[in-house]
Short mmCIF file of C-alpha atoms and ligand atoms in Angstrom, two decimals:
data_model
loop_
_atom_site.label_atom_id
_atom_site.label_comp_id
_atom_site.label_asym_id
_atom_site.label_seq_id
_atom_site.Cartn_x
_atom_site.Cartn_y
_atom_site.Cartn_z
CA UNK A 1 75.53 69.85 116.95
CA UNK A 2 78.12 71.82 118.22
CA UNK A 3 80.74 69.42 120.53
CA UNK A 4 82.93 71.54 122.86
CA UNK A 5 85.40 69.12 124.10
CA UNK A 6 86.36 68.55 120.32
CA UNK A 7 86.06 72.04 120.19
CA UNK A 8 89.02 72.96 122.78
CA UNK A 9 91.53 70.36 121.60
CA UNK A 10 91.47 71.26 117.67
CA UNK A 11 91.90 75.20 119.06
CA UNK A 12 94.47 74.24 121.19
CA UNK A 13 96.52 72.41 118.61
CA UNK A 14 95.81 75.31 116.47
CA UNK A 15 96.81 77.97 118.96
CA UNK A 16 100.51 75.75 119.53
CA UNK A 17 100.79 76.33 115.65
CA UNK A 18 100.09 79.53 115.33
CA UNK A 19 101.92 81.34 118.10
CA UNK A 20 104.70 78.46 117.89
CA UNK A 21 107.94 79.31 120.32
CA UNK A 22 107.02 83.08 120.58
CA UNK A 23 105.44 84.86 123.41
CA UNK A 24 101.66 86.06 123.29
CA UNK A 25 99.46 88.28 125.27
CA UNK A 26 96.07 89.04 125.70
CA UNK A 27 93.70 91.93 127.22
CA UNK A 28 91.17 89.79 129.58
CA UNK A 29 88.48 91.54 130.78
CA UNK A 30 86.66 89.08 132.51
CA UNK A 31 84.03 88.96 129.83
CA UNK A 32 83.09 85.39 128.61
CA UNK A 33 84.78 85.54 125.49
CA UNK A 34 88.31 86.77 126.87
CA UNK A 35 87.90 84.63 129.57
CA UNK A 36 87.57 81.64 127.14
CA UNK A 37 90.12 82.77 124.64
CA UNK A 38 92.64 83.22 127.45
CA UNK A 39 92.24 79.65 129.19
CA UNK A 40 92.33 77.73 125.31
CA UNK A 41 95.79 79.85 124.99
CA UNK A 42 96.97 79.46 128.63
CA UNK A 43 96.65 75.49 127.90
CA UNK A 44 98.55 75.99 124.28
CA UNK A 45 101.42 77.28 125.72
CA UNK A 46 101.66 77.90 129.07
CA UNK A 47 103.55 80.72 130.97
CA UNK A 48 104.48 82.24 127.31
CA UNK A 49 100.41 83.50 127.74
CA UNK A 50 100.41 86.65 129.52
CA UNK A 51 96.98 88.11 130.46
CA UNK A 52 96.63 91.89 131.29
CA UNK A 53 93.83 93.25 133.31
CA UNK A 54 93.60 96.62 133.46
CA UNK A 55 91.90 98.35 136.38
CA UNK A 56 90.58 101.41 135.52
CA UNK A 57 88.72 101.66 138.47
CA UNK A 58 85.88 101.96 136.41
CA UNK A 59 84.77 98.11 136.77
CA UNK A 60 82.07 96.24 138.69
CA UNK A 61 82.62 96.18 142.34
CA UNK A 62 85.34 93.50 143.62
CA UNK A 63 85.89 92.45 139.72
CA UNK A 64 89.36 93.16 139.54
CA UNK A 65 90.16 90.24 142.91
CA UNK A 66 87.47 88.14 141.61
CA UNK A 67 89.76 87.98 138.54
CA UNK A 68 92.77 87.59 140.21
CA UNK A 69 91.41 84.74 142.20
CA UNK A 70 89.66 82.83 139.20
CA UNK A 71 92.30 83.25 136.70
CA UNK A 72 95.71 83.50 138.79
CA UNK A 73 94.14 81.27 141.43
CA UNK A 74 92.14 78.66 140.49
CA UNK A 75 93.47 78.33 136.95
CA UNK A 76 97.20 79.26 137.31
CA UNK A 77 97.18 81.79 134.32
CA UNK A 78 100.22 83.80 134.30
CA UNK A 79 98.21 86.73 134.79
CA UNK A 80 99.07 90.54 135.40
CA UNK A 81 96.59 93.34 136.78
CA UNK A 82 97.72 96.69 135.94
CA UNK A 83 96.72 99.32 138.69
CA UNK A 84 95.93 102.45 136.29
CA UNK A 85 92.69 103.93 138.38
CA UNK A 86 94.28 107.02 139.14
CA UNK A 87 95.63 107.75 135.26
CA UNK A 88 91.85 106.52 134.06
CA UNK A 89 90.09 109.27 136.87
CA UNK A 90 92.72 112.11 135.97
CA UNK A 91 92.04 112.13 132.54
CA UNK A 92 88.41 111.48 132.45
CA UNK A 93 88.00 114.84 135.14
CA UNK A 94 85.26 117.34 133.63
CA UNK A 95 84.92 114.93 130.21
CA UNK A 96 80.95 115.17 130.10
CA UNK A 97 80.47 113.79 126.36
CA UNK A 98 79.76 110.06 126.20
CA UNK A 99 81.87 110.18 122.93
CA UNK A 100 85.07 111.93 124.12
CA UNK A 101 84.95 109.28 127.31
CA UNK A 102 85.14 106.65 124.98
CA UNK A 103 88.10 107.62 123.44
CA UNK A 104 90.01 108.95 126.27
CA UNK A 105 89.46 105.33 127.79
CA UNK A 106 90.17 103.17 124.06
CA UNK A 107 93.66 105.29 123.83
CA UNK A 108 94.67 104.73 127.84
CA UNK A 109 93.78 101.21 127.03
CA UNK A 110 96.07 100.95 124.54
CA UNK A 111 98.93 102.78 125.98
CA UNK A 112 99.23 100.52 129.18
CA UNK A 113 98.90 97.74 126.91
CA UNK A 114 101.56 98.61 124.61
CA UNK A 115 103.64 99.73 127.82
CA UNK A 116 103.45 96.01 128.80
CA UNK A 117 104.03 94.20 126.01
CA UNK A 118 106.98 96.49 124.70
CA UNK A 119 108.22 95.77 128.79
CA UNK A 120 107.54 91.88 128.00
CA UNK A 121 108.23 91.36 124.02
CA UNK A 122 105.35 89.43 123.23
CA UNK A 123 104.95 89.32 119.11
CA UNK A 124 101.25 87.78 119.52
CA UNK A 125 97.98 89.35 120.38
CA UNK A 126 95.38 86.78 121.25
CA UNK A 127 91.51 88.15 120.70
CA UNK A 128 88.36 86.59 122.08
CA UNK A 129 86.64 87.85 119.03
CA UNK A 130 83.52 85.90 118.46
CA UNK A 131 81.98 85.59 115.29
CA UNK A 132 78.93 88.50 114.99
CA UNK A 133 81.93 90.42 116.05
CA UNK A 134 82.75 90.82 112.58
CA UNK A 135 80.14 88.92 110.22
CA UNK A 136 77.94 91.70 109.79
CA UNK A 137 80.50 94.83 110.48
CA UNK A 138 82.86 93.36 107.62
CA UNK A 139 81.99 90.11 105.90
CA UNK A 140 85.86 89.96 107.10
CA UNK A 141 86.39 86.12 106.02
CA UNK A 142 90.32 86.47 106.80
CA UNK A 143 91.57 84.42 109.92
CA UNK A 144 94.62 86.93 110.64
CA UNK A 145 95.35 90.38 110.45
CA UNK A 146 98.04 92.25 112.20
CA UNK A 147 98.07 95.22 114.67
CA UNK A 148 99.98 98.04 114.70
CA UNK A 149 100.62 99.74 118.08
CA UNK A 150 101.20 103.34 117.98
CA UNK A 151 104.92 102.96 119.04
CA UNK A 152 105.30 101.08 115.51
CA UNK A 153 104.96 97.75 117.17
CA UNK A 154 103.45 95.02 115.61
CA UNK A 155 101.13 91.98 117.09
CA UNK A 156 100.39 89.14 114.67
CA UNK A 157 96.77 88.87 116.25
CA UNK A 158 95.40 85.43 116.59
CA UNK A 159 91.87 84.56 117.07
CA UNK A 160 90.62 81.12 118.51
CA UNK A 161 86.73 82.27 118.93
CA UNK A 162 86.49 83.36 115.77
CA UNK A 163 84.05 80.79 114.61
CA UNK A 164 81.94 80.19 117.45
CA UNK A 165 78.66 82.57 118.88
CA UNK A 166 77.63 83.41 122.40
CA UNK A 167 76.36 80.45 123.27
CA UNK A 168 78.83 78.14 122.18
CA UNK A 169 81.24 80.06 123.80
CA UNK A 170 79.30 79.62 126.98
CA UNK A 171 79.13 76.02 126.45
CA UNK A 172 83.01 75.96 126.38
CA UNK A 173 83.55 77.95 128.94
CA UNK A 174 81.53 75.32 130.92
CA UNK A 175 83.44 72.71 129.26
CA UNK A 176 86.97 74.55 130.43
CA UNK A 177 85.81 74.30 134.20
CA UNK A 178 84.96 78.56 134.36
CA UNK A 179 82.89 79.05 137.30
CA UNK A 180 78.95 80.02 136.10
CA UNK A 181 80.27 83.62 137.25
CA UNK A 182 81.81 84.18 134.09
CA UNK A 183 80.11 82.05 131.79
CA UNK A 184 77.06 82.89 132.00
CA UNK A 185 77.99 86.85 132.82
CA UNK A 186 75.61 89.68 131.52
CA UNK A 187 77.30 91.76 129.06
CA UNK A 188 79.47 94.60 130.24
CA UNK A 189 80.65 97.45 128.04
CA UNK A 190 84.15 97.88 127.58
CA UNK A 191 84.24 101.66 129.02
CA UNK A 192 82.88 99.92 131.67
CA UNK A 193 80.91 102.13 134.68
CA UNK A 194 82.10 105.39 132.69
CA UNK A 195 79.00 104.92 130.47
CA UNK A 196 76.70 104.70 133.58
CA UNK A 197 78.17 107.75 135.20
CA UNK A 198 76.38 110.36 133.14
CA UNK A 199 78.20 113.68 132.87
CA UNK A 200 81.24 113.79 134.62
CA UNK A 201 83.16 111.41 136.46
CA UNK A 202 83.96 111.87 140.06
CA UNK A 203 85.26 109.31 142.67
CA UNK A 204 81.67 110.40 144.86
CA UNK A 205 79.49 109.00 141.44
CA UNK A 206 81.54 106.25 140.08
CA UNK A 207 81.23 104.48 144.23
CA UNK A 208 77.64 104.67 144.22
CA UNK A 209 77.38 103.83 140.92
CA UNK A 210 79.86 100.91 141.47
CA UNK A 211 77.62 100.37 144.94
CA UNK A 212 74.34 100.02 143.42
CA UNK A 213 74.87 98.07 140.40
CA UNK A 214 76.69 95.50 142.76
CA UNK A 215 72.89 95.34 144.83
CA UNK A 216 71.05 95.11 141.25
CA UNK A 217 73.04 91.86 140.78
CA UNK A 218 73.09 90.02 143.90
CA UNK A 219 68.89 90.64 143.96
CA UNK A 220 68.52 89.56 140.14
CA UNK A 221 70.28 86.46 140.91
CA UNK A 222 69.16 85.75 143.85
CA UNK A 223 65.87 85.64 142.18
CA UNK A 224 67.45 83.45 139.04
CA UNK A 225 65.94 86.34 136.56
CA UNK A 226 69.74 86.65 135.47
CA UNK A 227 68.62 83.54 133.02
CA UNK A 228 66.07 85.92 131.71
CA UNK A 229 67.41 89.47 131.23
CA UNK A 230 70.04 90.23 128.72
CA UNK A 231 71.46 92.67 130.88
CA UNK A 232 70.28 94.74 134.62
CA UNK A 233 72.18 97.18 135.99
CA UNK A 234 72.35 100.74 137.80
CA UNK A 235 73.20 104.02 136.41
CA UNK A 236 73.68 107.56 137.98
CA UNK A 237 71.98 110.04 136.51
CA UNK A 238 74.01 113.72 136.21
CA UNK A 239 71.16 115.36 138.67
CA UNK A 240 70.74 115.87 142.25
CA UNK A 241 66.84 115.82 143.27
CA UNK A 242 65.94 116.28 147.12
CA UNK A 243 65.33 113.45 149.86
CA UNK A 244 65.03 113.11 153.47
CA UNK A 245 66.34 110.73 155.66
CA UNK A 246 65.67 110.76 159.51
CA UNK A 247 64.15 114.64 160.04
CA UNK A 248 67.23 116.19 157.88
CA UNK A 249 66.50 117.21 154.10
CA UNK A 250 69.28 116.18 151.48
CA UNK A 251 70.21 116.64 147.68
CA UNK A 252 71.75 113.73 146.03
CA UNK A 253 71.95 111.64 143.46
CA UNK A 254 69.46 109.84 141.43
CA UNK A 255 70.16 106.18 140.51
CA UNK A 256 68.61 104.88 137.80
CA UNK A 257 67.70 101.01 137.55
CA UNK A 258 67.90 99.35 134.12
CA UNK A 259 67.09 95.78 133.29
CA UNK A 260 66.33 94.71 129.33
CA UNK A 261 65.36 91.53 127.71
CA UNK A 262 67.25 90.73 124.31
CA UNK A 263 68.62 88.37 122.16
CA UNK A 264 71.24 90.16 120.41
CA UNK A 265 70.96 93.90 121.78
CA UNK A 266 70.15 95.36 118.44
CA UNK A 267 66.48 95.95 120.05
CA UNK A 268 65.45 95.20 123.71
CA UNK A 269 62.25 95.05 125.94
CA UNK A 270 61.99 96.17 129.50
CA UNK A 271 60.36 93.05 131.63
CA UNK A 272 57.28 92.85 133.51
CA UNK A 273 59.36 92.71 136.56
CA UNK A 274 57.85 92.28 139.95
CA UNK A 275 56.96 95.62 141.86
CA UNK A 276 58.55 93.67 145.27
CA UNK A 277 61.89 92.79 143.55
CA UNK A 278 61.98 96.60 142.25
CA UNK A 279 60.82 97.87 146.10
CA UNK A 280 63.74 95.72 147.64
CA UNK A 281 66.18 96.91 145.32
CA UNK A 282 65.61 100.83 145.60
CA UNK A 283 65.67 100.31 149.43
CA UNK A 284 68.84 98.38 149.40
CA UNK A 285 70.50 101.07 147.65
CA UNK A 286 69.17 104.58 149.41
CA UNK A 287 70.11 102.70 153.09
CA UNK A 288 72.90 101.08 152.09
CA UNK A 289 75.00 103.29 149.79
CA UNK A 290 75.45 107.10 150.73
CA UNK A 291 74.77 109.82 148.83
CA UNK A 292 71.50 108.55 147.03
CA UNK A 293 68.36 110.31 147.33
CA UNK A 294 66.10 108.45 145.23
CA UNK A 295 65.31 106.17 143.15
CA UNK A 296 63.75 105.26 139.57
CA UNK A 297 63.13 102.36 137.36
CA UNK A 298 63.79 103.26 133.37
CA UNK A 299 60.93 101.83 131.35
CA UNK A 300 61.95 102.84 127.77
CA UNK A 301 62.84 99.87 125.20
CA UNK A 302 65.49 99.87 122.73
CA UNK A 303 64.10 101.55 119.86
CA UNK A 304 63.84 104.35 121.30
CA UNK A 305 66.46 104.23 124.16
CA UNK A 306 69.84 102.24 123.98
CA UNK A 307 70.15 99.82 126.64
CA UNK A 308 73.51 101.61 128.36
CA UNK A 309 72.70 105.67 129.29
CA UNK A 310 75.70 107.10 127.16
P1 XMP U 401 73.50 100.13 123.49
O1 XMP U 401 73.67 101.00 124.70
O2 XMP U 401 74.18 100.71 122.27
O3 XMP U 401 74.27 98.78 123.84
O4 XMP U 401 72.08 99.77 123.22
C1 XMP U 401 74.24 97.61 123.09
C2 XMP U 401 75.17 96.61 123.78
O5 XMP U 401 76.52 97.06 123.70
C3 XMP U 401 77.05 97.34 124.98
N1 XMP U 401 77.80 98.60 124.86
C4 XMP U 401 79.13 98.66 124.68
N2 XMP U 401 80.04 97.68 124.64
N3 XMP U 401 81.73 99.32 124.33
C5 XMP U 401 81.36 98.02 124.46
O6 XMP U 401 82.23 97.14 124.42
C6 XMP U 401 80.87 100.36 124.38
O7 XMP U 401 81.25 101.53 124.27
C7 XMP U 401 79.49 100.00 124.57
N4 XMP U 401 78.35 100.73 124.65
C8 XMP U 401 77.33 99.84 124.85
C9 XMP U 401 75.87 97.43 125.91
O8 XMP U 401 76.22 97.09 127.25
C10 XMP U 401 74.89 96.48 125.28
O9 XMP U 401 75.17 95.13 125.64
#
């Protein structure tokens, strides 16, 4: 049976070892496992932690002062968010292929990163790298590896999750005092809304987009189906279709509502979810955020759809 409390105080000691007098850093994204990995090396050693959260403008709605309040606030992590939304939206304009947004947003990523810890001189990268992270991709069995940034840099990367699956990780994040927020949060993909914003990005798309996945959270857990669904969320589809509100016709965009069942998101089911809790939903979003004109519910499983759009 897996015991958390022992859990955090062998990883701590370890973490104290490994880093030892030097300074470490970590990307947190607000994701369980960074979350986690951040608070077991905040209590190793301290202010020598920093954690980086970028904005790229392309996260969930309020995320980035959520973070700041949970992390900065509450916890007292030294704890840095890096304003880059305008860089991210420049050079994402006209990028349409799922593929080349990817990249575009890995390499930013890594160049504000590398900006801060060159600024900084931290010699350790701590990873919230959970074990199916690299069981099946590698049969990896090694507990270090190093990093080279492009700049020639090196991190000695340290890895305090590596042991542990999702659901132990939850349990420790429970364990470390992290609000059910973040330890029980759905999965979000690290290009973040980019993924849901199909075709190009523009400011108009990535608000509603931003808008209506905020509404398809607070009604899934207001109804407690969060427990349930692996993941339920909003996506804009790269169409405009016609609608008419009051006596005046429109064309705008089509939101598309997503919610999947799952244990491991290799394959996933679309619920049996209730017709009202859909209904309430779609008229949240086409009277409260502008620009939509309709819309629909995506019923496809995964084989043959993936769960994200791009
Ligand atoms: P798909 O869409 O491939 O998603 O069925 C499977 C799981 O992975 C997440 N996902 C991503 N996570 N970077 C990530 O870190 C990505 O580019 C990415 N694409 C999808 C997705 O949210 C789901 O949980």
């Amino acid at each position: 049976m897996f015991n958390a409390s022992e859990f955090i105080e062998e990883s701590i000691l370890k973490l104290k070892e490994e880093i030892g007098d030097r300074k470490a850093i970590i990307a947190l994204s607000g994701g369980v496992d960074s979350s986690v990995a951040a608070v077991l090396a905040s209590k190793a050693i301290g202010d020598r932690l920093l954690a980086v959260f970028v904005d790229t403008g392309l996260m969930r709605k309020n995320e980035a002062e959520e973070i700041y309040n949970i992390f900065k606030g509450d916890l007292g992590i030294n704890l840095k968010i890096i304003d880059k939304k305008d860089l991210f939206l420049k050079e994402l304009s006209g990028i349409k292929d799922p593929e080349e947004k990817r990249k575009i947003i890995g390499r930013l990523f890594i160049e504000v990163f590398e900006e801060v810890a060159k600024e900084n001189g931290e010699e350790v990268l701590v990873q919230g790298t959970i074990a199916p992270d690299w069981i099946e991709s590698e049969g990896d069995i090694k507990t270090h590896h190093n990093i080279a940034l492009p700049s020639g840099m090196v991190l000695e990367v340290v890895e305090p999750l590596r042991d542990l699956y999702k659901d132990e990780v939850r349990i420790v994040a429970k364990e470390l005092g992290l609000p059910d927020k973040i330890a029980n949060r759905q999965p979000f993909p690290g290009p973040g809304l980019a993924v849901r914003v199909l075709g190009e990005i523009t400011l108009e798309k990535l608000e509603v987009c931003r808008e209506a996945n905020a509404i398809v959270e607070e009604e899934i857990e207001k109804e407690g189906l969060n427990k349930k669904l692996w993941q339920y969320f909003a996506a804009v589809l790269d169409t405009k279709a016609t609608g008419v509100k009051g006596d005046v016709r429109e064309y705008n965009w089509v939101v598309a509502i997503r919610m999947v069942e799952s244990l491991d998101a290799m394959t996933a089911n679309v619920p049996e979810i209730s017709f009202a809790i859909l209904k309430r939903i779609s008229k949240r979003i086409t009277s409260e955020v502008p620009n939509v004109a309709r819309v629909v519910f995506d019923i496809t499983d995964k084989p043959p759809a993936t769960i994200e759009f791009e």
